[in-house]
GROMACS .gro file of C-alpha atoms in nm:
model
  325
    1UNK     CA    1   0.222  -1.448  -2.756
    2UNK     CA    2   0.291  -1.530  -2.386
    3UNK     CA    3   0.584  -1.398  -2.233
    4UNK     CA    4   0.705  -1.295  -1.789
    5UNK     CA    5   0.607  -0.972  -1.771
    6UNK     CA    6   0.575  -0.667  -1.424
    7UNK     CA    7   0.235  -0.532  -1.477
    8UNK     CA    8   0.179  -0.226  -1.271
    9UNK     CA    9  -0.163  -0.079  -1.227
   10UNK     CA   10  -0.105   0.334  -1.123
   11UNK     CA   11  -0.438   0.490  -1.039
   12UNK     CA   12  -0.544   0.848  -0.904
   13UNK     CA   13  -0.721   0.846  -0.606
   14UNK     CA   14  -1.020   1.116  -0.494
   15UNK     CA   15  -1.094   1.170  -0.861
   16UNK     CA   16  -1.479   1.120  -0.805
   17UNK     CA   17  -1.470   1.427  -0.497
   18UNK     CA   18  -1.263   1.654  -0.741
   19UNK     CA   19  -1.547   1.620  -1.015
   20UNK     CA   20  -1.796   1.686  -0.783
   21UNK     CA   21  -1.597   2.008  -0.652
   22UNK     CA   22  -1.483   2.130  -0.934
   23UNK     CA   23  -1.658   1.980  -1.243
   24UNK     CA   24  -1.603   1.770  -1.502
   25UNK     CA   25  -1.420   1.954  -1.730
   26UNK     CA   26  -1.145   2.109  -1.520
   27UNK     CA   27  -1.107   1.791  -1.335
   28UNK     CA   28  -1.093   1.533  -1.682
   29UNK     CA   29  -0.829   1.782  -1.814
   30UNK     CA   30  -0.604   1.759  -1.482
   31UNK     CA   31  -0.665   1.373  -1.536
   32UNK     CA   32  -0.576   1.341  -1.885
   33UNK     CA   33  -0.249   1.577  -1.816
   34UNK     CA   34  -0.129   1.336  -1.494
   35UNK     CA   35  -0.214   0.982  -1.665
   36UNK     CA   36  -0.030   1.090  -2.004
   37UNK     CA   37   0.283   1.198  -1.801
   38UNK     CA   38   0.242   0.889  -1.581
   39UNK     CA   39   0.287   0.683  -1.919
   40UNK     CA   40   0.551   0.880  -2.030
   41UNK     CA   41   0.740   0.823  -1.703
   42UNK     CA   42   0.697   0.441  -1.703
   43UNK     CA   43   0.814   0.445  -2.108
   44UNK     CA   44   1.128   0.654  -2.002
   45UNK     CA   45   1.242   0.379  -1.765
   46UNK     CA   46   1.179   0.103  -1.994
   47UNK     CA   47   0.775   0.010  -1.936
   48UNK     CA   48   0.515  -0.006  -2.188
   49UNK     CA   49   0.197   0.162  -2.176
   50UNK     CA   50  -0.087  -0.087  -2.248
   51UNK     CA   51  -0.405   0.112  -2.199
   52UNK     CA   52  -0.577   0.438  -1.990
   53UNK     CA   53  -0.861   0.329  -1.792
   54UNK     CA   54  -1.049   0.704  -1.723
   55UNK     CA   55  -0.853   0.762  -1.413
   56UNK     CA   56  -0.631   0.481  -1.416
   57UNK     CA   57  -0.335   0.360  -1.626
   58UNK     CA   58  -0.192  -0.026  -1.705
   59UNK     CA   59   0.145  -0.060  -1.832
   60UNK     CA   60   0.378  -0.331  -1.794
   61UNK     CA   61   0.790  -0.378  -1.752
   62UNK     CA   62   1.029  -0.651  -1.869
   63UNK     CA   63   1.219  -0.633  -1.532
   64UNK     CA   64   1.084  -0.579  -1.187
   65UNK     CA   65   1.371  -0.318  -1.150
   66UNK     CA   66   1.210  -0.071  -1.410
   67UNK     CA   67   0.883  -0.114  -1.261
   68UNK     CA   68   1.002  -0.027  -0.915
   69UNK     CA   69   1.214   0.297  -0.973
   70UNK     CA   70   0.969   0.436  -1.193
   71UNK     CA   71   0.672   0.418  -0.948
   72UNK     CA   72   0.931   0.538  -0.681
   73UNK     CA   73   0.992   0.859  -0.919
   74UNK     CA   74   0.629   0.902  -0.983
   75UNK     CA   75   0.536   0.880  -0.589
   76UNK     CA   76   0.822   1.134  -0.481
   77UNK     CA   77   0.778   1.383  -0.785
   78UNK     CA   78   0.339   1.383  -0.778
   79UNK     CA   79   0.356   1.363  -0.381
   80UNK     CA   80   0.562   1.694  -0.403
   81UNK     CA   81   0.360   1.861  -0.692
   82UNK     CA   82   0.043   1.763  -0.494
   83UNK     CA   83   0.153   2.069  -0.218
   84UNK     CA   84   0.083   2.334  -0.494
   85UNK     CA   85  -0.220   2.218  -0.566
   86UNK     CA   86  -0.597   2.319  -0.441
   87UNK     CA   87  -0.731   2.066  -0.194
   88UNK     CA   88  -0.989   1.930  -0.429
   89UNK     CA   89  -0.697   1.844  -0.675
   90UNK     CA   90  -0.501   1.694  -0.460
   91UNK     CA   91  -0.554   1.319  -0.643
   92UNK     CA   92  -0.246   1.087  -0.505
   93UNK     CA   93  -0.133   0.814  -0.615
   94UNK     CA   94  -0.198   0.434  -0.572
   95UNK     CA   95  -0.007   0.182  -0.695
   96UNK     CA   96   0.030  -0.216  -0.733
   97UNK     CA   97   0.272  -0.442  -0.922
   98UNK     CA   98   0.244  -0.810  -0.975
   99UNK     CA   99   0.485  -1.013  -1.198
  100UNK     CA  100   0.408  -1.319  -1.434
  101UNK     CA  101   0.304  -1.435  -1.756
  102UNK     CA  102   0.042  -1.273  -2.008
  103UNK     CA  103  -0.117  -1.348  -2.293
  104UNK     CA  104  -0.100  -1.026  -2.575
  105UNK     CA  105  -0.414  -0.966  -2.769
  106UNK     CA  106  -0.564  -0.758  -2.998
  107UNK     CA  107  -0.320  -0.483  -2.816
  108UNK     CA  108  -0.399  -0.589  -2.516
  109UNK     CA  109  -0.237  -0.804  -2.216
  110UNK     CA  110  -0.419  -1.087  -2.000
  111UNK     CA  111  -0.320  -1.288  -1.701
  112UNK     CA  112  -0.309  -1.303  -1.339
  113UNK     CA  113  -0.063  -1.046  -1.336
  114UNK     CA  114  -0.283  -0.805  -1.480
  115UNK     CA  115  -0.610  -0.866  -1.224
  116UNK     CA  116  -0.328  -0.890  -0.911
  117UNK     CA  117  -0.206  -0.587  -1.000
  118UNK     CA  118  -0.523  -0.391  -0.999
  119UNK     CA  119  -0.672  -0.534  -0.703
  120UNK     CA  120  -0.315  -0.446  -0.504
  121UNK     CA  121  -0.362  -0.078  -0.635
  122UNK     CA  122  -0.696  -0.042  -0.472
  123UNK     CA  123  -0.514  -0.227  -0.114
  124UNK     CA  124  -0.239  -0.022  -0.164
  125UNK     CA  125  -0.429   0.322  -0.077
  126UNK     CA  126  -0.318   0.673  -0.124
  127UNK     CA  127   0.052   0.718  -0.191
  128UNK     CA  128   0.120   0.330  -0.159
  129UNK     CA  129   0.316   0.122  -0.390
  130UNK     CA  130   0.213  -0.258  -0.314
  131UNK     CA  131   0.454  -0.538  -0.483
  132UNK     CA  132   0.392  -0.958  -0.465
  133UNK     CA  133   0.629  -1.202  -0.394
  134UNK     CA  134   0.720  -1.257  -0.775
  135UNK     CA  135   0.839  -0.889  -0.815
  136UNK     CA  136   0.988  -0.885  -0.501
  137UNK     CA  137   1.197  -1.263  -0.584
  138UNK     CA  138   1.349  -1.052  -0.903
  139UNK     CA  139   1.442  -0.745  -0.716
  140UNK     CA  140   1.621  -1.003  -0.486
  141UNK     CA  141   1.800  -1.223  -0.758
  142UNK     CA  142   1.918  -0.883  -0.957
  143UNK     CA  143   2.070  -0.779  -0.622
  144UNK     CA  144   2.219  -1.079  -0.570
  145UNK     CA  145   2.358  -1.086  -0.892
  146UNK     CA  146   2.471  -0.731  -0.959
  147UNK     CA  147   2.799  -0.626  -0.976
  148UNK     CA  148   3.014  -0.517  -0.606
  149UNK     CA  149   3.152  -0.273  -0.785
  150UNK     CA  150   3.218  -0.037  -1.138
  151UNK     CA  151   2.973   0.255  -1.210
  152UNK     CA  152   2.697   0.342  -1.018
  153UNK     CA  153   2.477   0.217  -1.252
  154UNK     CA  154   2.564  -0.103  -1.232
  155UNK     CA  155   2.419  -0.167  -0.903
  156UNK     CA  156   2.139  -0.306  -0.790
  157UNK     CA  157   1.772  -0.124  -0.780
  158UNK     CA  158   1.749  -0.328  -0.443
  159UNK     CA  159   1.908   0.037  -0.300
  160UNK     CA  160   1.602   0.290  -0.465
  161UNK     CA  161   1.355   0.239  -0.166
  162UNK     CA  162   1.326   0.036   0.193
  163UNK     CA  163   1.043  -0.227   0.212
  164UNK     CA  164   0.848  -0.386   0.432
  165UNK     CA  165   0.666  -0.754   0.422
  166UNK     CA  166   0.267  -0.684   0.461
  167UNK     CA  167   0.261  -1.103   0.514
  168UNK     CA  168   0.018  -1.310   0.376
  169UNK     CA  169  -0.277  -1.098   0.258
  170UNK     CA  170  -0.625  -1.226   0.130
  171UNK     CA  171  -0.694  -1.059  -0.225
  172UNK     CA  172  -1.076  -0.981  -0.313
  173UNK     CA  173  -1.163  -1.231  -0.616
  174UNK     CA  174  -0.847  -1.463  -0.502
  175UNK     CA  175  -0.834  -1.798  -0.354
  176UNK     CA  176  -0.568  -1.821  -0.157
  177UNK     CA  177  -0.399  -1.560   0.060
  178UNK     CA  178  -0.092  -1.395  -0.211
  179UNK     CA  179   0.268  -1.264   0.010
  180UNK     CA  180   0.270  -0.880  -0.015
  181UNK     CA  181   0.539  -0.629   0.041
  182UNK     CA  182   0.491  -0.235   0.045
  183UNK     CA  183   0.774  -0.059  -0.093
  184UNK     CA  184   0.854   0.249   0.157
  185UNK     CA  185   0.959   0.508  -0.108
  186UNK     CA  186   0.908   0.836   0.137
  187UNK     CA  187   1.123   0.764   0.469
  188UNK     CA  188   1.406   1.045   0.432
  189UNK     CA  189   1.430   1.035   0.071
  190UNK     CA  190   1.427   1.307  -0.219
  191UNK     CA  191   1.376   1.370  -0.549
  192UNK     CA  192   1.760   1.262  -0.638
  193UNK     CA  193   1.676   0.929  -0.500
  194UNK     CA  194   1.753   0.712  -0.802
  195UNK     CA  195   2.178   0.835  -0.732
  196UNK     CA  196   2.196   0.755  -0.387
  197UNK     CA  197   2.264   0.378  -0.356
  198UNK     CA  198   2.334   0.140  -0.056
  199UNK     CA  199   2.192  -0.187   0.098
  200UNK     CA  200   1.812  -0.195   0.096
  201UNK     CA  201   1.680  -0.389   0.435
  202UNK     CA  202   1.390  -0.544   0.487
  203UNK     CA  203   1.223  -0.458   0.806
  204UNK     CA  204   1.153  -0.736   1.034
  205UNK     CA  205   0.885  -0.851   1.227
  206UNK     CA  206   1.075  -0.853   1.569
  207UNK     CA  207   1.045  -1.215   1.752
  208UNK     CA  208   0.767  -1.209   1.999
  209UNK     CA  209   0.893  -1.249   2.345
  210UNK     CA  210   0.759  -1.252   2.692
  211UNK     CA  211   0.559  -0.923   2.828
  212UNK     CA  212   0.496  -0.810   2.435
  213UNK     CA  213   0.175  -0.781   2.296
  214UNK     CA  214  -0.016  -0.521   2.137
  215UNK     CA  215  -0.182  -0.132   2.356
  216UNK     CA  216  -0.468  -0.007   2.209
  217UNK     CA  217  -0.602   0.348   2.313
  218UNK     CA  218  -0.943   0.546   2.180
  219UNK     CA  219  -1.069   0.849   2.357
  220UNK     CA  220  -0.925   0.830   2.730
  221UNK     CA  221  -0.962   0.406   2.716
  222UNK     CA  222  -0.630   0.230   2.690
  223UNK     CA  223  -0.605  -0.163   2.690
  224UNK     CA  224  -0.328  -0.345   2.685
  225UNK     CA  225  -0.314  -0.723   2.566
  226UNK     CA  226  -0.071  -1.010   2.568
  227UNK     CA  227   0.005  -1.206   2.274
  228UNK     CA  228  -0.127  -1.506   2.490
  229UNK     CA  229  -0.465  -1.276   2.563
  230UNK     CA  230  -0.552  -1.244   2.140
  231UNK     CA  231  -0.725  -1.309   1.937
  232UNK     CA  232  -0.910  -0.992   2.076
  233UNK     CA  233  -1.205  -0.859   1.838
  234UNK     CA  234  -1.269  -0.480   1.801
  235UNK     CA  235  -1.639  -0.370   1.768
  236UNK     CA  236  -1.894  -0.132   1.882
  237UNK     CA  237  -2.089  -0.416   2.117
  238UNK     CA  238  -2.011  -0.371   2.471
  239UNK     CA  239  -1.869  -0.790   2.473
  240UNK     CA  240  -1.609  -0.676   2.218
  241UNK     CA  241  -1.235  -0.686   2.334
  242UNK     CA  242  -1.178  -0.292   2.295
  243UNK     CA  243  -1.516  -0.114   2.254
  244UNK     CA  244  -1.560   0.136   2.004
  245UNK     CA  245  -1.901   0.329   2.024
  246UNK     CA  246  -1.941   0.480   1.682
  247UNK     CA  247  -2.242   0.401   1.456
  248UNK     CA  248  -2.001   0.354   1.197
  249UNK     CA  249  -1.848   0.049   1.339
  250UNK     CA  250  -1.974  -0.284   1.293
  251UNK     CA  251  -2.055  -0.473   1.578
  252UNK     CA  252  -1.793  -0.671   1.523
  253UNK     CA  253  -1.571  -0.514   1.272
  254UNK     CA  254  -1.219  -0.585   1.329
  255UNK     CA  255  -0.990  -0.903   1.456
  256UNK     CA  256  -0.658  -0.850   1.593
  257UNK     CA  257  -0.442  -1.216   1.620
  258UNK     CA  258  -0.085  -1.343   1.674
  259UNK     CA  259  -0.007  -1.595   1.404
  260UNK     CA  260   0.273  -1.691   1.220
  261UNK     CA  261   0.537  -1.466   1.426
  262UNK     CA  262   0.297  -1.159   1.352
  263UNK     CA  263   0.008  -0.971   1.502
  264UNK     CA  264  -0.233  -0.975   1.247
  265UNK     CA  265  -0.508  -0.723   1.206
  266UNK     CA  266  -0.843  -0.863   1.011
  267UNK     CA  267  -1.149  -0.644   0.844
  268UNK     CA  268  -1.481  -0.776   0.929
  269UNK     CA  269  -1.663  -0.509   0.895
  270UNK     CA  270  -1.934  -0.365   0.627
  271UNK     CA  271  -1.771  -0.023   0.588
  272UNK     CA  272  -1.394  -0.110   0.592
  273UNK     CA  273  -1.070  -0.039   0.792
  274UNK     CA  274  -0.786   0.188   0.741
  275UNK     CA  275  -0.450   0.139   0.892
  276UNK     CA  276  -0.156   0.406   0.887
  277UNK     CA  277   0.204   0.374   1.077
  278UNK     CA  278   0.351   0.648   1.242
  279UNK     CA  279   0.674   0.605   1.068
  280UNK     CA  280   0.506   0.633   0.786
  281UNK     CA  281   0.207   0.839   0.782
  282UNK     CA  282   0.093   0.916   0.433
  283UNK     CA  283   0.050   0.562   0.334
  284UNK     CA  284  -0.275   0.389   0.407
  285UNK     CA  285  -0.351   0.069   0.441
  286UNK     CA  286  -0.720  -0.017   0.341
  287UNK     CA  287  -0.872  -0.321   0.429
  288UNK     CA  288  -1.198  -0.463   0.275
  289UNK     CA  289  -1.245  -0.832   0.419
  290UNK     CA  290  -0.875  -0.891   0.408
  291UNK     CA  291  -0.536  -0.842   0.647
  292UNK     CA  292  -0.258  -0.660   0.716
  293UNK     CA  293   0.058  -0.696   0.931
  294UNK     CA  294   0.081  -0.454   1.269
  295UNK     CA  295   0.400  -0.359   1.363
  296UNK     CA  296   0.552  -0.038   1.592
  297UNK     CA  297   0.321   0.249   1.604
  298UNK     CA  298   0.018   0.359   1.419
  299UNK     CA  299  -0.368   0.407   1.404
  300UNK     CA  300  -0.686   0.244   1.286
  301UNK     CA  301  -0.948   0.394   1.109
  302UNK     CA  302  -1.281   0.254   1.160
  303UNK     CA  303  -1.580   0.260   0.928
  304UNK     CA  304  -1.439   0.563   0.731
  305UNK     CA  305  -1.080   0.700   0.629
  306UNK     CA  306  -0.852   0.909   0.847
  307UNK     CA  307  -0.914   1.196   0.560
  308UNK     CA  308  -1.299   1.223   0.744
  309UNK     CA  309  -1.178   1.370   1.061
  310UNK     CA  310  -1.502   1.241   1.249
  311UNK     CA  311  -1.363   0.861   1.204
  312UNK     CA  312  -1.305   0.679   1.468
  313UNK     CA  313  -0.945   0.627   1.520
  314UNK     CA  314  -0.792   0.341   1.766
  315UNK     CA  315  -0.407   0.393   1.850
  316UNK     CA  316  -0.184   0.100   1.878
  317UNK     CA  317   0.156   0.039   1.992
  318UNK     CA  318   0.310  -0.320   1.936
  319UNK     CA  319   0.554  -0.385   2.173
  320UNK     CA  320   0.638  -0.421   2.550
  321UNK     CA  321   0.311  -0.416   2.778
  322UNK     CA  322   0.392  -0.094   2.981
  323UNK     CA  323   0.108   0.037   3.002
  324UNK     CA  324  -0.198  -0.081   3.218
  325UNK     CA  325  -0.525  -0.066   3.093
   0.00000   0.00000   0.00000
């Protein structure tokens, strides 16, 4: 039977450091206890569990609104629970949801929905909840077509959590680049979220204009470059734009570029690249030969994750050029 469904891959991160920390049989019994209350979660707000992958769980929504304000509860409520824990423990979250239409059989679900979904979990990083353009079309048409007023639960899901366009992202395995938003379920919100309703913005790339471009600062060095001055490549040779000298960076391992009204960064490198916005801190982008937007504040992890506090981190600011490097 094919039908339109949300498939939403929810995995726990850091799983392979617990076992080795702890061993296997503390750790597999922490897993089993957070993946069966993750499925009960997604089956109180309407999902369907379709299978437990070890650390991992598939399940899959009629409606994109489901899909979102369950992985919204499951961020907020594990993110908090995650305080009490022991360091080693502390597995988050990552999450991706792709919509469209799968094949059932022999209880269990195929499609392109299914594989988009997985690889956006593994993009979306610790604590991130990463949506495609399908999923994020049907959160727009049920706002659009929800009730102005009446009970509160009548309203749109469009008001659960903000969310930001990621732009056109390359997807391992994929052809062509797929649109990707990141749903922003931790900026001033608590655990009451789900009653507190209002408009849900997108936030905007703002319009380049002139003396904007994009500061980048590691260990005393600050350069400063005009949208007309990119592309501008990031590596650890010394004919790289900004020069990073850490044997973890490639020689040329990242690509920063303006195109289509967005500075756009690119991995090239063998061991990866992490992004994180200061507005935003405990989501992480991770890149693996594909892109992501930059936009306001953040940092850039090079050749390891910002949880390795020897990585080399580049700050950025996007912005007006006030500073001279």
């Amino acid at each position: 039977m094919n039908e339109h469904m949300t498939m939403v891959f929810i995995d726990l991160t850091g799983s392979t450091a617990a076992y080795e920390a702890l061993g296997n049989a503390q750790v597999a019994d922490v897993v089993a206890k957070v993946t069966q209350w993750i499925g009960r979660v997604c089956e109180a707000h309407g999902g369907q569990t379709v299978k437990f992958l070890g650390d991992g769980v598939l399940t899959m929504f009629t409606r994109s609104a489901q899909a979102v304000e369950a992985t919204v509860f499951l961020q907020q409520n594990h993110t908090e629970r995650l305080q009490k824990w022991p360091e080693p423990l502390r597995m988050a979250l990552k999450i991706g949801m792709a919509g469209g239409t799968v094949i059932h059989r022999d209880d269990d679900v195929y499609g392109d929905a299914v594989n988009l979904a997985s690889r956006l979990a593994d993009m979306a990083g610790p604590h991130g909840i990463w949506v495609d353009e399908t999923v994020m079309a049907e959160l727009r048409q049920e706002h659009d077509t929800a009730p102005t007023a009446g009970e509160a639960g009548s309203r749109s899901v469009m008001d659960v959590a903000r969310y930001r366009s990621l732009g056109m992202i390359r997807v391992r395995g994929l052809t062509e680049p797929r649109s990707v938003f990141q749903i922003e379920w931790n900026e001033d919100v608590s655990t009451d979220l789900m009653t507190v309703r209002g408009m849900l913005p997108e936030l905007t790339q703002p319009s380049p204009r002139e003396g904007t471009g994009i500061a980048l600062a590691w260990f005393g060095t600050t350069k400063t470059f005009a949208m007309q001055e990119l592309p501008v490549l990031i590596g650890r040779t010394p004919d790289s734009g900004f020069v990073v000298k850490d044997q973890r960076v490639s020689r040329s391992h990242a690509r920063i570029e303006y195109a289509n009204g967005a500075l756009v960064l690119t991995d090239l490198s063998s061991f990866g690249t992490w992004v994180r916005f200061s507005e935003n801190s405990q989501t992480e982008v991770q890149l693996r030969r594909n892109q992501c937007i930059l936009h306001s504040t953040g940092e850039i992890a090079l050749g390891a994750p910002f949880e390795d506090f020897s990585a080399p981190v580049v700050a950025f600011h996007v912005g007006s050029l006030s500073v001279s490097g």
